Coordinates of C-alpha atoms and ligand atoms in Angstrom, one line a residue:
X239 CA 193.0 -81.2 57.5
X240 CA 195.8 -80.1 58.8
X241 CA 199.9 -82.3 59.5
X242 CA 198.3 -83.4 63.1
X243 CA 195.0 -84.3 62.4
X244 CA 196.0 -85.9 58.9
X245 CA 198.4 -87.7 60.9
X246 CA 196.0 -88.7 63.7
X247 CA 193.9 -90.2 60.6
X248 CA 196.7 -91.8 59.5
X249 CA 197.4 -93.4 62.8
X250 CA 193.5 -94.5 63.2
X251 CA 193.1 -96.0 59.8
X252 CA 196.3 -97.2 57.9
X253 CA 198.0 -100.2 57.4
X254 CA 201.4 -99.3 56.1
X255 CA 203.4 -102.4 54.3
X256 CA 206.5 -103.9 55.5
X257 CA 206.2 -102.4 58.8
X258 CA 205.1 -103.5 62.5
X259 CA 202.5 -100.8 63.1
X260 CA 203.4 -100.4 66.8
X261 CA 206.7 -99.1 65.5
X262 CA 204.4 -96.2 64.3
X263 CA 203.8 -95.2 68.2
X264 CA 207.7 -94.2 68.5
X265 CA 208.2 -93.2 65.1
X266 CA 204.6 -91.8 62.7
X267 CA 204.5 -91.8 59.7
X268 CA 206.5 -88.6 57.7
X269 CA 203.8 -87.0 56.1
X270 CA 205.0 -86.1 52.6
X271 CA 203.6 -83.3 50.5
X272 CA 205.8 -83.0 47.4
X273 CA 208.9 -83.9 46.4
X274 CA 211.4 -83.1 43.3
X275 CA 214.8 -84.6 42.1
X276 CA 216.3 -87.0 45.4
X277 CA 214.2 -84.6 48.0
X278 CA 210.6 -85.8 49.8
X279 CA 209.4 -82.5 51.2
X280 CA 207.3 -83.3 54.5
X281 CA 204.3 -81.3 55.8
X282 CA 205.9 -78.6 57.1
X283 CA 209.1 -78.1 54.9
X284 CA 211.4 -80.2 56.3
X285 CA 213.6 -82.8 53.6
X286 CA 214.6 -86.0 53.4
X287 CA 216.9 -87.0 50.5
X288 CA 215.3 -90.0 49.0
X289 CA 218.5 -92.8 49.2
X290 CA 216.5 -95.6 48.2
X291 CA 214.7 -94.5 45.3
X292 CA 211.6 -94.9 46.8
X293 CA 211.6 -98.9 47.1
X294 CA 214.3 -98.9 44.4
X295 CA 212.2 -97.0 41.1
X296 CA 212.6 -93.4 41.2
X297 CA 215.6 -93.9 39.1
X298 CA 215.1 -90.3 37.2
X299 CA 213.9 -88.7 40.4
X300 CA 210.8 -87.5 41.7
X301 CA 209.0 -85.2 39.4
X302 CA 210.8 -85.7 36.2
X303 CA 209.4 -83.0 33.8
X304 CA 209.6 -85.6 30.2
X305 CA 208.0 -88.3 32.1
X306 CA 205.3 -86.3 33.5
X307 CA 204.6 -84.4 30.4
X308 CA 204.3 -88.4 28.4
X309 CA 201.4 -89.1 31.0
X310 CA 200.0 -85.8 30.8
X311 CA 199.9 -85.9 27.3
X312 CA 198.4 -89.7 27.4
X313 CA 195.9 -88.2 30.0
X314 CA 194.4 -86.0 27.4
X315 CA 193.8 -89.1 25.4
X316 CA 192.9 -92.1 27.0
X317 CA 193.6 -93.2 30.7
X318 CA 192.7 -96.6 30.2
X319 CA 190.7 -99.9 28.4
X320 CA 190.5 -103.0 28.7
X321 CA 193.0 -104.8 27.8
X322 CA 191.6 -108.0 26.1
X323 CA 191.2 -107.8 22.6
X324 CA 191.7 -104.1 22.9
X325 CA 195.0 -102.1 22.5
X326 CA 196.9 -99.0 22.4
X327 CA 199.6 -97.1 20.9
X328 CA 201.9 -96.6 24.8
X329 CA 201.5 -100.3 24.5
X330 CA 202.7 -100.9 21.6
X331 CA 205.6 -98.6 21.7
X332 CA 206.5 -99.7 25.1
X333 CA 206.6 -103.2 23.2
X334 CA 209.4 -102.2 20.7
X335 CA 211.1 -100.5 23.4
X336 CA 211.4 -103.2 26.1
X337 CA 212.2 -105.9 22.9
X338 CA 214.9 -103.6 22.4
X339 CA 216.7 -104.4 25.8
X340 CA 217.5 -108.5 24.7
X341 CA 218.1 -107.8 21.1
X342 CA 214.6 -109.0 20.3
X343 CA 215.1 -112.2 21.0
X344 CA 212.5 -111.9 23.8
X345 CA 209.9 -110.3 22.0
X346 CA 206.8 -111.2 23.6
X347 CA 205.8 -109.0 26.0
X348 CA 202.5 -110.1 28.4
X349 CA 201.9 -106.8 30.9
X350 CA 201.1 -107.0 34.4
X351 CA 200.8 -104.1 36.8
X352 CA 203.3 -105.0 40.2
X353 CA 206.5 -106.6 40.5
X354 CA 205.2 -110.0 42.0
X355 CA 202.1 -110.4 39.9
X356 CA 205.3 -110.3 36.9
X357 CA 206.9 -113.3 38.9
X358 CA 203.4 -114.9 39.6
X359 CA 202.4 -114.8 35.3
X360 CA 206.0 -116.1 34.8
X361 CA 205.9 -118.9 36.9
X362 CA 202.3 -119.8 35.4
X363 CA 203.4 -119.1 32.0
X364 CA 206.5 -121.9 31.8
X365 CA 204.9 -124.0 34.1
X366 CA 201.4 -124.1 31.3
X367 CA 204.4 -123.9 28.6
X368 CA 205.0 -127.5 30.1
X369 CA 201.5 -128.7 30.2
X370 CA 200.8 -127.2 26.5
X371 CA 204.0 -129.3 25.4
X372 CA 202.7 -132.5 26.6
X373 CA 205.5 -132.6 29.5
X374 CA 203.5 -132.2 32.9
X375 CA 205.7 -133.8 34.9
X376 CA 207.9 -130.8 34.8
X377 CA 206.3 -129.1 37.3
X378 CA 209.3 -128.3 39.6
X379 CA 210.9 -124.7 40.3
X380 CA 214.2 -124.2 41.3
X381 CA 215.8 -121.2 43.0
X382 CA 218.4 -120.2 45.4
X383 CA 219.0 -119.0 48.5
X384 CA 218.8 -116.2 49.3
X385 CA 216.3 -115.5 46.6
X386 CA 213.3 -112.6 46.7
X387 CA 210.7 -112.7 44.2
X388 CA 207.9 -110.4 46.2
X389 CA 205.4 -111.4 49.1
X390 CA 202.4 -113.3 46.8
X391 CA 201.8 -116.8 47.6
X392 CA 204.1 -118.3 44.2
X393 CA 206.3 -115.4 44.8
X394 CA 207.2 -116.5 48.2
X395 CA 206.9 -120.3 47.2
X396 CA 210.2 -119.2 44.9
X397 CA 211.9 -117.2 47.9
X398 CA 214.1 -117.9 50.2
X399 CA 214.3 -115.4 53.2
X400 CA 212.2 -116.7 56.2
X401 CA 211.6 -112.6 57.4
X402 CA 208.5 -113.0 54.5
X403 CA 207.9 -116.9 54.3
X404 CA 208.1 -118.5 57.2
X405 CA 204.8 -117.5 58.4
X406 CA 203.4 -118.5 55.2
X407 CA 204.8 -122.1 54.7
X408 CA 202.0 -124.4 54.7
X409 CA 200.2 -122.0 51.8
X410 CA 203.4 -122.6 49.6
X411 CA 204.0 -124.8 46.7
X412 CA 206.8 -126.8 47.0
X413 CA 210.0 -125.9 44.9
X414 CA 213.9 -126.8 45.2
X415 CA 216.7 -124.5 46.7
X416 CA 220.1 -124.5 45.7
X417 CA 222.7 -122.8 47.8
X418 CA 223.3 -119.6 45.6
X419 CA 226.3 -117.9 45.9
X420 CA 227.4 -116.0 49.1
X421 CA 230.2 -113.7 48.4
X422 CA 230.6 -111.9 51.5
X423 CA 230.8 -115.1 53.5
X424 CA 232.2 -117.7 50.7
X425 CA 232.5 -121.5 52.2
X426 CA 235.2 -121.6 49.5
X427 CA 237.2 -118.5 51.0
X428 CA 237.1 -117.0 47.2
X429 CA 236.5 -113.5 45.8
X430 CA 233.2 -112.6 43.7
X431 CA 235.4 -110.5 41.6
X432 CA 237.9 -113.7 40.9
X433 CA 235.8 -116.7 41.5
X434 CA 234.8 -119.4 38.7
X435 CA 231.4 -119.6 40.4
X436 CA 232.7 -122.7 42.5
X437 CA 229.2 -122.6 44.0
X438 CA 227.4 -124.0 41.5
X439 CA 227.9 -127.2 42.1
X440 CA 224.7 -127.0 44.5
X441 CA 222.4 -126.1 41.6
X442 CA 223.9 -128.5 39.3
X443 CA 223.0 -131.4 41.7
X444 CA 219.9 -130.0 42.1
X445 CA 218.9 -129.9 38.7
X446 CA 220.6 -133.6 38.3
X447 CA 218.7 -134.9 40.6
X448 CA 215.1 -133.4 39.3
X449 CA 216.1 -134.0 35.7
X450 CA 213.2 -134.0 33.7
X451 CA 210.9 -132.6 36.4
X452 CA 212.6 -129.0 36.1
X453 CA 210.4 -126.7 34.4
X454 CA 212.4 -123.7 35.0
X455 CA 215.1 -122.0 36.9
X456 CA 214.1 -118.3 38.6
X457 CA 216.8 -115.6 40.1
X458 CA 218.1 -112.5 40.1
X459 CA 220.9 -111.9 38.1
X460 CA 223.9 -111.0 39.7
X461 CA 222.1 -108.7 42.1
X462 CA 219.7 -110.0 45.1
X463 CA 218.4 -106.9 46.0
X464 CA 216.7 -108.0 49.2
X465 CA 219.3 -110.3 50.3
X466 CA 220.9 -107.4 51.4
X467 CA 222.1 -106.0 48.5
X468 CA 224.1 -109.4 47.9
X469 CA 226.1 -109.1 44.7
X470 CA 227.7 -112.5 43.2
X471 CA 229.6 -113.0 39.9
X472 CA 228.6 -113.1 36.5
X473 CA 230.5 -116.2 36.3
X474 CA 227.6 -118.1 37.8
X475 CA 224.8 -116.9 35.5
X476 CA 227.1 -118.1 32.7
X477 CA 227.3 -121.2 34.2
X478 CA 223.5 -121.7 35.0
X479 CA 222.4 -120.6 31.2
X480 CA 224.9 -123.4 29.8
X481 CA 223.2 -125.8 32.7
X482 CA 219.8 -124.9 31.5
X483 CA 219.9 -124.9 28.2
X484 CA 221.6 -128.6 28.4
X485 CA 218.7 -129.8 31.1
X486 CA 216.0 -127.8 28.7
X487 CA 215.0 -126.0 31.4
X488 CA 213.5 -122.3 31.6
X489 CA 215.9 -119.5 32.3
X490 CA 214.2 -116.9 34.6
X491 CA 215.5 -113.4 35.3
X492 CA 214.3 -111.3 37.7
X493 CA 214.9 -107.9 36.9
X494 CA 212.6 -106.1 39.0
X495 CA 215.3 -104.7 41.1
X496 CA 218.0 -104.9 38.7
X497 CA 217.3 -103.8 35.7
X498 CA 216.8 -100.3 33.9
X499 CA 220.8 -99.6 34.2
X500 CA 220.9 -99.4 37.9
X501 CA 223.9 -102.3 37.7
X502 CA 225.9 -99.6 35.6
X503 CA 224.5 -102.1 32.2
X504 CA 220.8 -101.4 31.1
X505 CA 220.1 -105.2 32.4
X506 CA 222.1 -106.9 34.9
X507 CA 222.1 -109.8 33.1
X508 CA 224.3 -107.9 30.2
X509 CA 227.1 -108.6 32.5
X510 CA 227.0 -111.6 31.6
X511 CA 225.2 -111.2 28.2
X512 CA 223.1 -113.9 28.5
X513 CA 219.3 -113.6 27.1
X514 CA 217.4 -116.0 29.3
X515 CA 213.9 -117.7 28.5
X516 CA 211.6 -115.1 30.6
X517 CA 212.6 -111.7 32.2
X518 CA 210.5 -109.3 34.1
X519 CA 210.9 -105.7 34.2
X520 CA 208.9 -103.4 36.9
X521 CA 209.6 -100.8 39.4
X522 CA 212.0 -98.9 37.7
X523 CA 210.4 -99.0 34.7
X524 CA 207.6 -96.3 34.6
X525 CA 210.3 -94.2 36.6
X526 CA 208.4 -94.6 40.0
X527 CA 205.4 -92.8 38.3
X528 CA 202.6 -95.6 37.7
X529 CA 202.6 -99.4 38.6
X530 CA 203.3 -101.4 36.0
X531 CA 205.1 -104.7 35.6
X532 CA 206.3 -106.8 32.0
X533 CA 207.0 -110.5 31.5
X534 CA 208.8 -111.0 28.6
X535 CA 209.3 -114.3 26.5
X536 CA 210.9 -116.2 24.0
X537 CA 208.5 -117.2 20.7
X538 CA 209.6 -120.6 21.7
X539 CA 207.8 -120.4 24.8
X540 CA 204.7 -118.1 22.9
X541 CA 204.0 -120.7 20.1
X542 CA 203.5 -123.5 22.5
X543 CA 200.4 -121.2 23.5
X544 CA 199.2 -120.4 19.9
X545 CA 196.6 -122.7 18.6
X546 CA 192.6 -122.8 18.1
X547 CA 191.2 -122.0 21.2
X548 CA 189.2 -125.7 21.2
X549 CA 192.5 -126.8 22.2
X550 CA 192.4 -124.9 25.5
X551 CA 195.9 -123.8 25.8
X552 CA 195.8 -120.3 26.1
X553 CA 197.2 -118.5 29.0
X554 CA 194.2 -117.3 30.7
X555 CA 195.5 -114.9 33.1
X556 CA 194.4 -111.2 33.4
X557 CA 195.0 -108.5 36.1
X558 CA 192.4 -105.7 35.1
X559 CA 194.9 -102.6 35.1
X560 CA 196.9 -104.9 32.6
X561 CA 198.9 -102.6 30.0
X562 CA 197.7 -99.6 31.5
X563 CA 197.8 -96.2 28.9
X564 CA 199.1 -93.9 31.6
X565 CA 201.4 -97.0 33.0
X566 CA 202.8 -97.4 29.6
X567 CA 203.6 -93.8 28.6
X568 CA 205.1 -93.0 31.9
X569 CA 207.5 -96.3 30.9
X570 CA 207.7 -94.8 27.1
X571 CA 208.7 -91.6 28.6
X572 CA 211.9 -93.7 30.8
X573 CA 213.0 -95.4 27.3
X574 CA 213.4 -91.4 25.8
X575 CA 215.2 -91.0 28.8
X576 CA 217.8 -93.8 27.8
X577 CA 218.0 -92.4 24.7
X578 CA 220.5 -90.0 26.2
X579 CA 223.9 -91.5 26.0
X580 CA 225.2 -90.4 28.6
X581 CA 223.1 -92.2 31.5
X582 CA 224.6 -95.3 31.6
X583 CA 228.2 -94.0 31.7
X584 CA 226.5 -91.7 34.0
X585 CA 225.4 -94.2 36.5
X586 CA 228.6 -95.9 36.6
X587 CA 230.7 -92.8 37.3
X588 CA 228.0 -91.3 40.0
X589 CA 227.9 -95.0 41.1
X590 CA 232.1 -95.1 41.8
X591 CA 231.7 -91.5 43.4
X592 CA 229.0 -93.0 46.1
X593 CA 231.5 -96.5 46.2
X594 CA 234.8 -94.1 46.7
X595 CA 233.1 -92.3 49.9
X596 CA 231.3 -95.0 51.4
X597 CA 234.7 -96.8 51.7
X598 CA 235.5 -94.7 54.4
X599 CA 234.0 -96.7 56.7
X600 CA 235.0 -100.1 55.7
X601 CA 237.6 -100.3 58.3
X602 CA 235.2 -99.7 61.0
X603 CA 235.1 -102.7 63.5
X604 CA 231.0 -103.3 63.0
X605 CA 231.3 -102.9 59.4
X606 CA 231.7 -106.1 57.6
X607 CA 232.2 -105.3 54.0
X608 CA 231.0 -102.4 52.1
X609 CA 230.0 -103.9 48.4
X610 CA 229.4 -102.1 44.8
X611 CA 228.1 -102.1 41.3
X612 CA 226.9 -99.4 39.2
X613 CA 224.4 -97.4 41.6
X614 CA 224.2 -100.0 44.1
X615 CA 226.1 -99.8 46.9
X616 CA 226.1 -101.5 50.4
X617 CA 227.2 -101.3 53.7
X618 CA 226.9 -104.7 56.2
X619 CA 227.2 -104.2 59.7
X620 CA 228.4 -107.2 61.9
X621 CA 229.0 -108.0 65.6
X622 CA 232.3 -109.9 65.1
X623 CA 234.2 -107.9 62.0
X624 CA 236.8 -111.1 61.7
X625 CA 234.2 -113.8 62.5
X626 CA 231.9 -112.2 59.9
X627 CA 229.6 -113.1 62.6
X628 CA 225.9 -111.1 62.7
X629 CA 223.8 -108.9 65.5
X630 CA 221.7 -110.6 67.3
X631 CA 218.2 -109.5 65.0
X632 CA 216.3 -108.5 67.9
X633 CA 219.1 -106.0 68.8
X634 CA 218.2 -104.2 65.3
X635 CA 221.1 -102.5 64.7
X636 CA 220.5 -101.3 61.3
X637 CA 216.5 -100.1 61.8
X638 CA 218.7 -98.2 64.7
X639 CA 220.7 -96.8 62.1
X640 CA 218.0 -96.2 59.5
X641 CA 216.6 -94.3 62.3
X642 CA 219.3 -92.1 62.8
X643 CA 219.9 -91.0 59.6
X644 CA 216.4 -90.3 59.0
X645 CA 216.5 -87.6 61.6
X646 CA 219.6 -86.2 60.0
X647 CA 217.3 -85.8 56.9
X648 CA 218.6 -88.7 54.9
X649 CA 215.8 -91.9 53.8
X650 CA 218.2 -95.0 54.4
X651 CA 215.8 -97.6 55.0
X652 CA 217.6 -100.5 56.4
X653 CA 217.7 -104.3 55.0
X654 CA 218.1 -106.4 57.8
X655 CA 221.8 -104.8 59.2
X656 CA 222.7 -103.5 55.6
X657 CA 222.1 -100.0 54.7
X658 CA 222.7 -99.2 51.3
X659 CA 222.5 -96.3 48.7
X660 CA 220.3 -96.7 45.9
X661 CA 219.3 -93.4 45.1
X662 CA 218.0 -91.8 41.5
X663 CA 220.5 -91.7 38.6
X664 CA 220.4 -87.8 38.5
X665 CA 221.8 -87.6 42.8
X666 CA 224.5 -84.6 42.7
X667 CA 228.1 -84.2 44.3
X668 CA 226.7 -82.2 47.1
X669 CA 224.0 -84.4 47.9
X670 CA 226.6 -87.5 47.7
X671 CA 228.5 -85.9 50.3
X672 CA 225.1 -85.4 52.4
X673 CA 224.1 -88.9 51.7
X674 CA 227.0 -91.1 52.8
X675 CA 228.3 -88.4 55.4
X676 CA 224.8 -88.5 57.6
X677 CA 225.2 -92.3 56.7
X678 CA 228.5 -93.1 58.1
X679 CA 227.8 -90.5 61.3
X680 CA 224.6 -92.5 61.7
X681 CA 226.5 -96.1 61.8
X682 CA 229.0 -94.4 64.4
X683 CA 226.4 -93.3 66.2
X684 CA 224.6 -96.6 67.0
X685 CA 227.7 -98.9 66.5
X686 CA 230.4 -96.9 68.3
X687 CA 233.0 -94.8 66.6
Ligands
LIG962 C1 213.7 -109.0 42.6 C2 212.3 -108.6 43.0 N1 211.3 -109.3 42.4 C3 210.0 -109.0 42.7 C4 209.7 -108.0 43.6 C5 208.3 -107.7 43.9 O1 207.8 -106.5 43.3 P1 206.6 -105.7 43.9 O2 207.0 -105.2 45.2 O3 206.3 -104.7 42.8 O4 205.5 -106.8 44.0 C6 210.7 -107.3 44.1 C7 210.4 -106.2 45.1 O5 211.2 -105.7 45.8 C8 212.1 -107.6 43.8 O6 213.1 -106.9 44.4

């Protein structure tokens, strides 16, 4: 077929996520054929430079020659088996590996094979860890605003931003929000980079006044990636592990988003070196290369499981692509990429070069704050600059924007009215410039100069 009529088949039969398909009319699809490094090449020749790591995982780039080679090598082998009372050697090394990231001390790893079905296991896993230890009653989660855990039912029951749950309300189970912290508009007119975390408070009452019905606390350490890139201080996570540990509650980190070094640490929750009960590693994990999610644990939390199966307190949850072969040498393949010293020092100093440029627009009337850490960083467009006050949503100003740039050949895709960069480790000076320079022309372009 050829770009037209693979397009018109597109248009006929797909149901592309995240999107309002009627948008599709004005704006179809980019076809993609192949793409290498931070370029998509579409149908055609055209490129895009890929700023958002392809939904935040392509942290190597597209294409990465040692990662390929692990799953081509794997290929020959064995692409995949059941994973119940069966096992494999990517599985196994992929075990030591991702032990490796909190000191062991969360050495159980239970596979999954997407980001939410990580966050759905996790939830199931301390709230069964409950149950197992004779404790039902603790049967309450508690997250903040703000919060994004993906789009499945407990996912969203643990969320926050009405864009996904709203619609879905009466399907969720009930939880407790605390007001997280909100650093661009703080209530107590403090600084993220200064602040003792005076926020907490709300999570403190909130565990207070569920004591003893907690089972566990989920978020997403220091980075909220779909909160618009909302970045908060370290201070707090110190705060809520000292909280947690005194209520006995589960510590939760999600590090879909954040983790794999694109904070500038391997974790994001090394900024605050805490080790929490439960983390979850996915997207960037296999490099963007295979789907394939991890929910690591405590033994604490893994004994309470162990017993004779008469007792009935195993965790009987299975996905069927669980631990995958391919899935687990692609993610085998982004640990010998760590290996390499210089990444993370790498991502910090490309991270600072992206920061450094995208400041010049922070003065810009409609731009409300431009925020950064490591290979993360974020531009927030407002309607009032000194009122911090928002667009109207239905004006969307940033899909506007992401628009734009898109034309101008760069992949921006908006959050609500913050663009951001998030772009693989390995971006370039030149391709820097390109990013943030069709960026800031785009913003100008739809929000006056
Ligand atoms: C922090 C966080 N948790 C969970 C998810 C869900 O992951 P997936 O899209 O693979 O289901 C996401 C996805 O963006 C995320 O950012």
């Amino acid at each position: 077929m050829n770009k037209m009529e693979l397009l018109n088949e597109d248009k006929k039969r797909l149901w592309h996520p995240c999107s309002q398909m009627k948008d599709y009319e004005a704006y179809p699809a980019r076809l993609i054929e192949r793409a290498e490094g931070v370029w998509l090449y579409e149908a055609g020749g055209r490129r895009i430079l890929d700023a958002v790591s392809s939904w935040w995982c392509k942290i190597f780039g597209h294409g990465n020659p040692h990662i390929r080679a692990r799953i081509n090598e794997q290929l020959e082998k064995l692409e995949h088996v059941i994973f119940a009372n069966y096992t494999h050697e990517p599985a196994i090394e992929l075990a030591q590996r991702l032990g490796g990231l909190f000191s062991d001390r969360l050495p159980r790893v239970f596979y999954t094979d997407n980001g939410s079905s990580a966050v759905e296991a996790a939830l199931k896993i301390s709230f069964q860890y409950w149950r197992n230890r004779g404790r039902p009653e603790r049967n309450l989660f508690v997250h903040i605003r703000g919060a994004y855990h993906g789009e499945t039912v407990g996912a969203l029951s643990v969320g926050s931003l009405g864009l996904y749950r709203d619609t879905f309300k009466p399907l969720l189970f009930k939880a407790v929000e605390a007001e997280g912290p909100d650093c661009y508009r703080c209530p107590f007119g403090l600084n993220r980079t200064t602040c003792d975390a005076e926020c907490f408070t709300s999570m403190e009452n909130a565990l207070e006044e569920n004591n003893g019905h907690v089972g566990a606390v989920i978020i997403e350490p220091v980075l909220q990636a779909a909160n618009g890139m909302a970045l908060y201080s370290p201070r707090y996570l110190v705060k809520l592990s000292d909280a947690c540990r005194r209520s006995g509650v589960h510590l939760i980190f999600d590090e879909i988003a954040s983790g794999m070094g694109r904070t500038g640490k391997m974790m994001a929750c090394d900024h605050a070196s805490i080790v929490p009960d439960i983390a979850l590693v996915s997207k960037a994990l296999t490099g963007g290369f295979l789907s394939l999610a991890a929910v690591l644990t405590n033994g604490e939390i893994y004994d309470a499981f162990y017993t004779d199966y008469t007792e009935s307190k195993a965790f009987l949850h299975s996905h069927t692509y669980t631990g995958n072969p391919l899935a687990c040498a692609a993610a085998c393949g982004v640990f010998d990429l760590f290996d390499d010293p210089s990444v993370l020092p790498g991502v910090l100093e490309t991270g600072s070069l992206i920061r450094d440029k995208a400041l010049a627009i922070a003065d810009h009337p409609h731009v409300g704050e431009v925020r950064s850490l490591g290979m993360v960083t974020a531009i927030e467009l407002v309607a009032d600059k000194r009122a911090k006050e928002p667009y109207a949503w239905k004006e969307r100003t940033g899909y506007r924007v992401y628009r734009k740039a898109e034309r101008d050949g760069v992949l921006l895709r908006n959050l609500g009215d913050v663009l951001y960069f998030f772009p693989p480790y390995i971006i370039n000076g030149g391709e820097i410039d390109f990013m943030v320079e069709t960026a800031i022309n785009a913003v100008k372009y739809v929000a006056g100069k």
